[in-house]
Coordinates of C-alpha atoms in Angstrom, one line a residue:
M1 CA -25.9 -203.8 85.6
T2 CA -27.3 -205.1 88.9
G3 CA -29.8 -203.2 90.9
T4 CA -27.1 -202.3 93.5
D5 CA -24.8 -201.0 90.7
A6 CA -27.6 -198.9 89.3
R7 CA -28.3 -197.4 92.7
H8 CA -24.6 -196.6 93.3
D9 CA -24.4 -195.1 89.8
I10 CA -27.4 -192.8 90.4
T11 CA -26.5 -191.9 93.9
T12 CA -23.2 -190.6 92.6
R13 CA -25.0 -188.6 89.9
G14 CA -27.4 -187.2 92.5
A15 CA -24.6 -186.0 94.6
S16 CA -23.0 -184.3 91.6
G17 CA -26.3 -183.2 90.1
A18 CA -26.8 -180.4 92.5
G19 CA -24.0 -178.4 91.0
A20 CA -25.0 -179.0 87.5
G21 CA -28.7 -178.5 88.0
G22 CA -28.5 -175.5 90.3
R23 CA -31.0 -175.4 93.1
A24 CA -32.5 -178.6 94.5
V25 CA -35.7 -178.0 92.4
W26 CA -36.3 -174.5 91.2
S27 CA -34.0 -172.9 88.8
R28 CA -34.5 -170.9 85.6
D29 CA -34.2 -174.0 83.4
F30 CA -36.5 -176.1 85.5
A31 CA -39.0 -173.3 85.6
L32 CA -39.0 -173.3 81.8
F33 CA -39.5 -177.0 81.7
F34 CA -42.3 -176.8 84.3
V35 CA -44.2 -174.2 82.2
A36 CA -43.7 -176.2 79.1
R37 CA -45.3 -179.3 80.7
A38 CA -48.1 -177.4 82.4
V39 CA -49.1 -175.5 79.2
A40 CA -48.9 -178.7 77.1
R41 CA -51.1 -180.5 79.5
L42 CA -53.6 -177.7 79.5
G43 CA -53.8 -178.0 75.7
D44 CA -54.1 -181.8 75.8
T45 CA -57.1 -181.7 78.2
M46 CA -58.8 -179.1 75.9
L47 CA -58.6 -181.4 72.8
P48 CA -61.4 -183.9 73.7
V49 CA -63.9 -181.1 74.1
A50 CA -62.8 -179.6 70.7
L51 CA -63.0 -182.9 68.9
A52 CA -66.4 -183.8 70.4
A53 CA -68.0 -180.4 69.8
G54 CA -66.4 -180.0 66.3
L55 CA -67.2 -183.4 64.9
L56 CA -70.7 -183.5 66.3
E57 CA -71.3 -180.0 64.9
H58 CA -70.4 -181.3 61.4
G59 CA -72.7 -184.3 61.6
Y60 CA -70.4 -187.0 62.9
G61 CA -71.4 -189.3 65.8
A62 CA -69.7 -190.5 69.0
G63 CA -68.0 -193.3 67.0
A64 CA -66.2 -190.7 64.9
V65 CA -65.0 -188.9 68.0
G66 CA -63.7 -192.2 69.4
L67 CA -61.9 -193.0 66.2
A68 CA -60.2 -189.6 66.0
M69 CA -59.0 -190.1 69.6
A70 CA -57.9 -193.6 68.9
S71 CA -55.8 -192.6 65.9
T72 CA -53.6 -190.6 68.3
A73 CA -53.5 -193.2 71.0
A74 CA -52.7 -196.0 68.6
A75 CA -49.8 -194.2 67.0
F76 CA -48.4 -193.1 70.4
A77 CA -48.7 -196.6 72.0
G78 CA -47.3 -198.4 69.0
L79 CA -44.3 -196.2 68.4
V80 CA -43.2 -194.9 71.9
V81 CA -40.7 -197.7 72.3
F82 CA -39.0 -196.7 69.1
G83 CA -39.1 -193.1 70.3
G84 CA -37.2 -194.2 73.4
V85 CA -34.4 -195.6 71.2
I86 CA -34.2 -192.4 69.2
A87 CA -34.2 -190.3 72.4
D88 CA -31.2 -192.2 73.7
R89 CA -29.3 -191.7 70.4
F90 CA -29.9 -188.0 69.8
S91 CA -30.5 -184.8 71.7
T92 CA -33.7 -185.2 73.7
R93 CA -34.2 -181.4 73.8
R94 CA -34.1 -181.0 70.0
L95 CA -36.4 -184.0 69.6
M96 CA -38.9 -182.5 72.0
I97 CA -38.8 -179.2 70.3
G98 CA -39.2 -180.8 66.9
A99 CA -42.2 -182.9 68.1
D100 CA -43.8 -179.7 69.5
L101 CA -43.3 -177.9 66.2
V102 CA -44.8 -180.7 64.3
R103 CA -47.9 -180.6 66.5
L104 CA -48.1 -176.8 66.2
V105 CA -48.4 -177.3 62.4
T106 CA -50.9 -180.1 62.6
Q107 CA -53.2 -178.4 65.1
S108 CA -53.0 -175.2 63.2
L109 CA -54.1 -177.2 60.1
A110 CA -57.0 -178.7 62.1
A111 CA -58.0 -175.2 63.3
G112 CA -58.1 -174.1 59.6
L113 CA -60.2 -177.0 58.6
F114 CA -62.8 -176.3 61.3
F115 CA -62.8 -172.5 60.7
A116 CA -63.4 -173.2 57.0
G117 CA -66.1 -175.7 57.7
H118 CA -64.4 -178.3 55.6
V119 CA -64.1 -181.2 58.1
V120 CA -63.4 -184.7 56.7
L121 CA -63.1 -187.5 59.3
W122 CA -60.1 -189.2 57.6
Q123 CA -58.2 -185.9 57.6
I124 CA -58.8 -185.4 61.3
C125 CA -57.7 -188.9 62.0
A126 CA -54.6 -188.5 59.9
I127 CA -53.7 -185.3 61.9
G128 CA -54.3 -187.3 65.1
F129 CA -52.0 -190.0 63.9
V130 CA -49.2 -187.6 63.2
N131 CA -49.8 -186.0 66.6
G132 CA -49.4 -189.5 68.2
V133 CA -46.1 -190.1 66.3
A134 CA -44.8 -186.7 67.5
G135 CA -45.9 -187.6 71.1
A136 CA -44.1 -191.0 70.8
V137 CA -40.9 -189.0 70.0
F138 CA -41.5 -186.4 72.7
Q139 CA -42.5 -188.5 75.7
P140 CA -39.3 -190.6 76.3
G141 CA -37.2 -187.5 76.7
V142 CA -39.2 -186.3 79.6
A143 CA -37.8 -189.0 81.9
S144 CA -34.2 -188.0 81.4
T145 CA -34.8 -184.3 81.4
V146 CA -36.1 -184.0 85.0
P147 CA -32.9 -185.5 86.6
R148 CA -30.7 -183.2 84.5
L149 CA -32.6 -180.0 85.7
A150 CA -33.1 -180.7 89.4
A151 CA -31.1 -182.4 92.1
D152 CA -34.3 -183.1 94.1
I153 CA -35.9 -185.4 91.5
Q154 CA -38.9 -186.3 93.8
G155 CA -39.6 -182.6 94.4
A156 CA -39.4 -181.8 90.7
N157 CA -41.8 -184.7 89.9
G158 CA -44.2 -183.5 92.6
A159 CA -44.2 -180.0 91.3
I160 CA -44.8 -181.1 87.7
R161 CA -47.6 -183.4 88.9
I162 CA -49.3 -180.5 90.7
A163 CA -49.1 -178.3 87.6
E164 CA -50.4 -181.0 85.3
S165 CA -53.3 -181.7 87.7
A166 CA -54.2 -178.1 87.8
A167 CA -54.1 -177.8 84.1
Q168 CA -56.2 -180.9 83.8
L169 CA -58.9 -179.3 86.0
A170 CA -58.8 -176.0 83.9
G171 CA -58.5 -177.5 80.4
P172 CA -62.0 -178.7 79.8
A173 CA -63.5 -175.5 81.3
V174 CA -61.3 -173.3 79.1
A175 CA -62.2 -175.3 76.0
G176 CA -65.9 -175.0 76.8
V177 CA -65.6 -171.2 77.0
L178 CA -63.6 -171.1 73.7
V179 CA -66.2 -173.3 71.9
G180 CA -68.9 -170.9 73.1
L181 CA -67.1 -167.7 72.2
A182 CA -65.4 -168.7 69.0
S183 CA -65.9 -172.2 67.6
P184 CA -64.2 -175.6 67.9
G185 CA -61.6 -174.2 65.5
G186 CA -60.7 -171.7 68.2
V187 CA -59.9 -174.5 70.6
F188 CA -57.6 -176.1 68.0
A189 CA -55.9 -172.8 67.5
A190 CA -55.4 -172.4 71.2
H191 CA -54.1 -176.0 71.3
A192 CA -51.6 -175.2 68.7
G193 CA -50.5 -172.1 70.8
T194 CA -49.7 -174.4 73.7
Y195 CA -47.3 -176.3 71.6
A196 CA -45.7 -173.1 70.4
T197 CA -45.2 -172.1 74.1
S198 CA -43.8 -175.5 75.0
A199 CA -41.4 -175.4 72.1
L200 CA -40.3 -171.8 73.0
C201 CA -39.7 -172.8 76.6
L202 CA -37.6 -175.9 75.6
L203 CA -35.7 -173.7 73.1
L204 CA -34.7 -171.3 75.9
L205 CA -33.7 -173.9 78.5
R206 CA -30.2 -175.2 78.8
L207 CA -29.6 -178.8 79.7
P208 CA -26.4 -179.6 81.6
P209 CA -24.2 -182.3 79.9
L210 CA -24.8 -185.9 80.6
P211 CA -22.3 -187.6 83.0
E212 CA -19.2 -189.1 81.4
G213 CA -20.0 -192.3 79.5
A214 CA -23.8 -191.7 79.9
R215 CA -24.5 -191.3 76.2
A216 CA -25.4 -194.5 74.4
A217 CA -23.5 -195.8 71.5
T218 CA -24.7 -194.2 68.3
G219 CA -23.8 -196.6 65.6
R220 CA -25.5 -196.1 62.3
G221 CA -28.0 -198.2 60.4
M222 CA -30.9 -200.5 61.2
R223 CA -28.7 -203.1 62.9
A224 CA -27.4 -200.6 65.5
F225 CA -31.0 -199.3 66.0
K226 CA -32.2 -202.9 66.7
A227 CA -29.2 -203.5 69.0
D228 CA -30.2 -200.4 71.0
L229 CA -33.8 -201.6 71.1
V230 CA -32.8 -205.1 72.4
Q231 CA -30.4 -203.5 75.0
G232 CA -33.2 -201.4 76.3
W233 CA -35.4 -204.6 76.6
R234 CA -32.6 -206.4 78.5
E235 CA -32.1 -203.6 80.9
F236 CA -35.9 -203.5 81.5
R237 CA -36.1 -207.2 82.0
A238 CA -33.1 -207.2 84.3
R239 CA -34.9 -205.2 87.0
T240 CA -37.5 -207.3 88.7
W241 CA -39.0 -204.3 90.5
L242 CA -39.5 -202.5 87.1
W243 CA -41.1 -205.3 85.0
G244 CA -43.0 -206.5 88.1
V245 CA -44.8 -203.2 88.5
I246 CA -45.6 -203.1 84.8
A247 CA -47.0 -206.6 84.8
V248 CA -49.2 -205.8 87.8
W249 CA -50.2 -202.5 86.1
C250 CA -51.5 -204.4 83.1
L251 CA -54.0 -206.0 85.4
Y252 CA -54.8 -202.6 86.9
M253 CA -55.5 -201.2 83.5
I254 CA -57.7 -204.1 82.3
A255 CA -59.8 -204.6 85.5
V256 CA -59.7 -201.3 87.3
W257 CA -58.8 -198.1 85.4
G258 CA -60.0 -199.2 82.0
P259 CA -63.6 -200.0 83.1
T260 CA -63.8 -197.3 85.7
V261 CA -63.4 -194.4 83.4
P262 CA -66.2 -195.1 80.9
L263 CA -68.6 -196.7 83.5
V264 CA -68.3 -194.0 86.0
A265 CA -69.1 -191.5 83.3
T266 CA -72.2 -193.3 82.2
E267 CA -73.5 -194.2 85.7
V268 CA -73.1 -190.7 87.1
V269 CA -74.5 -188.9 84.1
Q270 CA -77.5 -191.3 83.8
R271 CA -78.3 -191.1 87.6
H272 CA -77.4 -187.5 88.5
G273 CA -76.8 -185.6 85.2
P274 CA -73.7 -184.1 83.5
G275 CA -73.3 -181.5 86.2
A276 CA -72.7 -184.1 88.9
Y277 CA -70.2 -185.8 86.6
G278 CA -68.3 -182.6 86.3
L279 CA -68.3 -182.2 90.1
V280 CA -67.0 -185.7 90.6
N281 CA -64.3 -185.1 87.9
S282 CA -63.3 -181.9 89.6
A283 CA -63.0 -183.7 92.9
L284 CA -60.7 -186.3 91.2
G285 CA -58.6 -183.5 89.8
A286 CA -58.4 -181.7 93.2
G287 CA -57.3 -184.9 94.8
T288 CA -54.4 -185.4 92.4
V289 CA -53.2 -181.9 93.3
V290 CA -53.3 -182.9 97.0
G291 CA -51.4 -186.1 96.2
G292 CA -48.7 -184.0 94.4
L293 CA -48.4 -181.7 97.5
L294 CA -48.0 -184.8 99.7
A295 CA -45.3 -186.1 97.4
L296 CA -43.4 -182.8 97.9
R297 CA -43.5 -183.3 101.7
L298 CA -43.1 -187.0 102.3
R299 CA -39.7 -188.7 101.6
P300 CA -40.2 -192.4 102.3
R301 CA -37.1 -194.6 102.3
R302 CA -38.9 -197.3 100.3
M303 CA -40.8 -195.3 97.7
L304 CA -42.6 -198.0 95.9
R305 CA -43.9 -199.5 99.1
A306 CA -45.3 -196.1 100.1
G307 CA -46.7 -195.6 96.7
A308 CA -48.4 -199.0 96.7
L309 CA -49.9 -198.3 100.1
S310 CA -51.4 -195.1 98.7
L311 CA -53.1 -197.1 95.9
F312 CA -55.5 -198.6 98.6
A313 CA -57.1 -195.2 98.5
F314 CA -58.5 -195.8 95.0
F315 CA -61.0 -198.3 96.3
G316 CA -63.6 -195.7 97.4
F317 CA -64.0 -194.2 93.9
P318 CA -65.4 -197.1 91.9
A319 CA -67.0 -198.5 95.0
A320 CA -69.0 -195.3 95.8
V321 CA -70.3 -195.1 92.2
G322 CA -70.9 -198.9 92.0
A323 CA -72.9 -198.9 95.2
G324 CA -75.1 -196.1 94.0
L325 CA -74.1 -193.6 96.7
G326 CA -74.9 -189.9 96.5
V327 CA -72.8 -187.2 94.8
P328 CA -71.0 -186.1 98.0
A329 CA -69.8 -189.6 98.7
M330 CA -68.8 -190.2 95.1
S331 CA -66.9 -186.9 95.1
A332 CA -65.1 -187.7 98.3
G333 CA -64.1 -191.2 97.0
A334 CA -62.8 -189.5 93.8
A335 CA -60.8 -187.0 95.7
V336 CA -59.2 -189.6 97.9
A337 CA -58.5 -191.8 94.9
G338 CA -56.9 -188.9 93.0
A339 CA -54.6 -188.2 95.9
G340 CA -53.5 -191.9 96.1
M341 CA -52.9 -192.2 92.3
S342 CA -51.0 -188.9 92.2
F343 CA -48.7 -189.9 95.1
W344 CA -48.1 -193.3 93.5
G345 CA -47.3 -191.5 90.2
V346 CA -44.6 -189.4 91.8
M347 CA -43.1 -192.3 93.7
W348 CA -43.0 -194.4 90.5
A349 CA -41.6 -191.7 88.2
T350 CA -38.9 -190.8 90.7
S351 CA -37.9 -194.4 91.2
V352 CA -37.5 -195.0 87.5
Q353 CA -35.5 -191.8 87.0
T354 CA -33.1 -192.4 89.9
Q355 CA -32.7 -196.2 89.7
V356 CA -32.0 -196.5 86.0
P357 CA -28.7 -195.5 84.4
P358 CA -29.0 -192.4 82.2
D359 CA -27.7 -194.1 79.0
V360 CA -30.9 -196.3 78.8
L361 CA -33.3 -194.2 80.8
N362 CA -35.3 -193.0 77.7
R363 CA -35.7 -196.5 76.4
I364 CA -36.7 -197.8 79.8
H365 CA -39.2 -195.0 80.2
A366 CA -40.6 -195.8 76.8
Y367 CA -41.1 -199.5 77.7
D368 CA -42.8 -198.2 80.9
V369 CA -45.2 -196.0 79.0
A370 CA -46.0 -198.6 76.4
G371 CA -46.6 -201.3 79.0
S372 CA -48.7 -199.0 81.2
L373 CA -50.9 -198.0 78.3
A374 CA -51.1 -201.2 76.4
M375 CA -54.0 -202.8 78.4
M376 CA -56.1 -199.7 79.0
P377 CA -58.0 -200.0 75.6
V378 CA -58.6 -203.6 76.4
G379 CA -60.2 -202.7 79.7
Q380 CA -62.3 -199.9 78.0
A381 CA -63.4 -202.3 75.3
L382 CA -64.4 -205.0 77.8
A383 CA -66.3 -202.5 80.1
G384 CA -69.4 -202.4 77.9
P385 CA -69.9 -206.2 77.5
A386 CA -69.1 -206.8 81.2
A387 CA -71.6 -204.1 82.2
G388 CA -74.2 -205.7 79.9
A389 CA -73.7 -209.1 81.4
L390 CA -73.3 -208.1 85.1
G391 CA -74.5 -204.6 85.4
A392 CA -72.4 -201.5 85.5
G393 CA -72.6 -201.2 89.3
H394 CA -71.4 -204.7 89.8
V395 CA -68.5 -204.2 87.4
L396 CA -67.4 -201.1 89.3
L397 CA -67.6 -203.0 92.6
I398 CA -65.4 -205.7 91.1
S399 CA -63.0 -203.0 89.9
A400 CA -62.9 -201.6 93.4
V401 CA -62.0 -205.0 94.9
T402 CA -59.4 -205.6 92.2
S403 CA -57.8 -202.2 93.0
V404 CA -57.1 -203.5 96.5
G405 CA -55.7 -206.8 95.0
V406 CA -53.4 -204.8 92.8
A407 CA -51.9 -202.9 95.8
V408 CA -51.5 -206.2 97.7
A409 CA -49.8 -207.7 94.7
L410 CA -47.3 -204.9 94.5
L411 CA -46.5 -205.2 98.2
A412 CA -46.2 -209.0 97.9
V413 CA -43.2 -208.7 95.5
P414 CA -40.0 -208.3 97.6
A415 CA -38.1 -206.5 94.8
I416 CA -40.9 -203.8 94.7
R417 CA -41.6 -203.7 98.4
D418 CA -38.0 -203.5 99.6
L419 CA -36.5 -201.2 96.9
V420 CA -34.6 -198.5 98.7
R421 CA -34.5 -195.0 97.3
A422 CA -31.4 -194.2 95.4
D423 CA -30.3 -191.3 97.6
A424 CA -30.9 -193.1 100.9
G425 CA -27.2 -193.3 101.6
A426 CA -26.9 -189.6 101.3
R427 CA -29.7 -188.7 103.7

């Protein structure tokens, strides 16, 4: 299908989606999905605190914490593409509920281990791996659920982004309180509760039926599964704007985001203490909320162009830290960067959800997620050696300059720069 055909297909769906999805954004079913995503994000941002506090309390080091986190990330990144195929062949709602129930059980088990004081690293890693597999099954369905619940897809993505950003701000603080009042096991129990809440919300919502002919073929056997996988790859490769963004994003993850996260943490903590790092992180989170609010208000005709322009705002975050500026300047840079990243995220998610036909949307989203995440561990792994050779400040300044280059590269590709929003004809 050509890009024009895809836009025509989705524009038709958008015009008819208002009746199926109720109000432009808010309806009973979207509110349930909104709560499910917000609560799940709150739990996910609590987990690193629980893992770090719990494993350190039982005599493990930072390497064990990293290994436990990596077990989840590796399973997710390695299997999410297959999760996309599964999501296009079966009920996405049932798959998401099943994935939440699996994680409810695994996190309850982890809570039991920490409460009992019987914590073995391989068991925690195994639980993390199962959580990653469940996440790989859950995540692809998110992309196709939003268009089925709201006619205003951009507004829906903006609202979800705001909720997730607010949850990300609150999660570590809530986890810290729970660790102090109960124990790390209490955080795992609360995390399990977030999956129970998400599963209940998804159980209560009702998805409107897919458009006629939107369901992918569901032939049985490994051959049919492989055929679906190949078809998804062909649909992904056929859209220059899609694979072009992912290709540029690989550079972003290696040279910008990957090094920025660990090096900002070490530089700010070493120079100004953990309190300052918490303030900078809070500023980043507040900025993402602002970016989500802007995405609710602004409706650019060329969404990816507007999103790419917003990415120029990221420059100030690593630049302020790399240049050794004070905490106020670093916090301001983080807030502006968060706003730019959040605005880009809504523009990108909405473009994918509206430009891609529904029968392959879950698979395309899975390729998107896999491609976006694939290079982040590489960037994180290279951050230490690069900082040792050049100095952390210089690496962050290079990341700042590269972030500008990434935005320029996105704008330099006509297929990305000139992509017109799917509902432009209806406006």
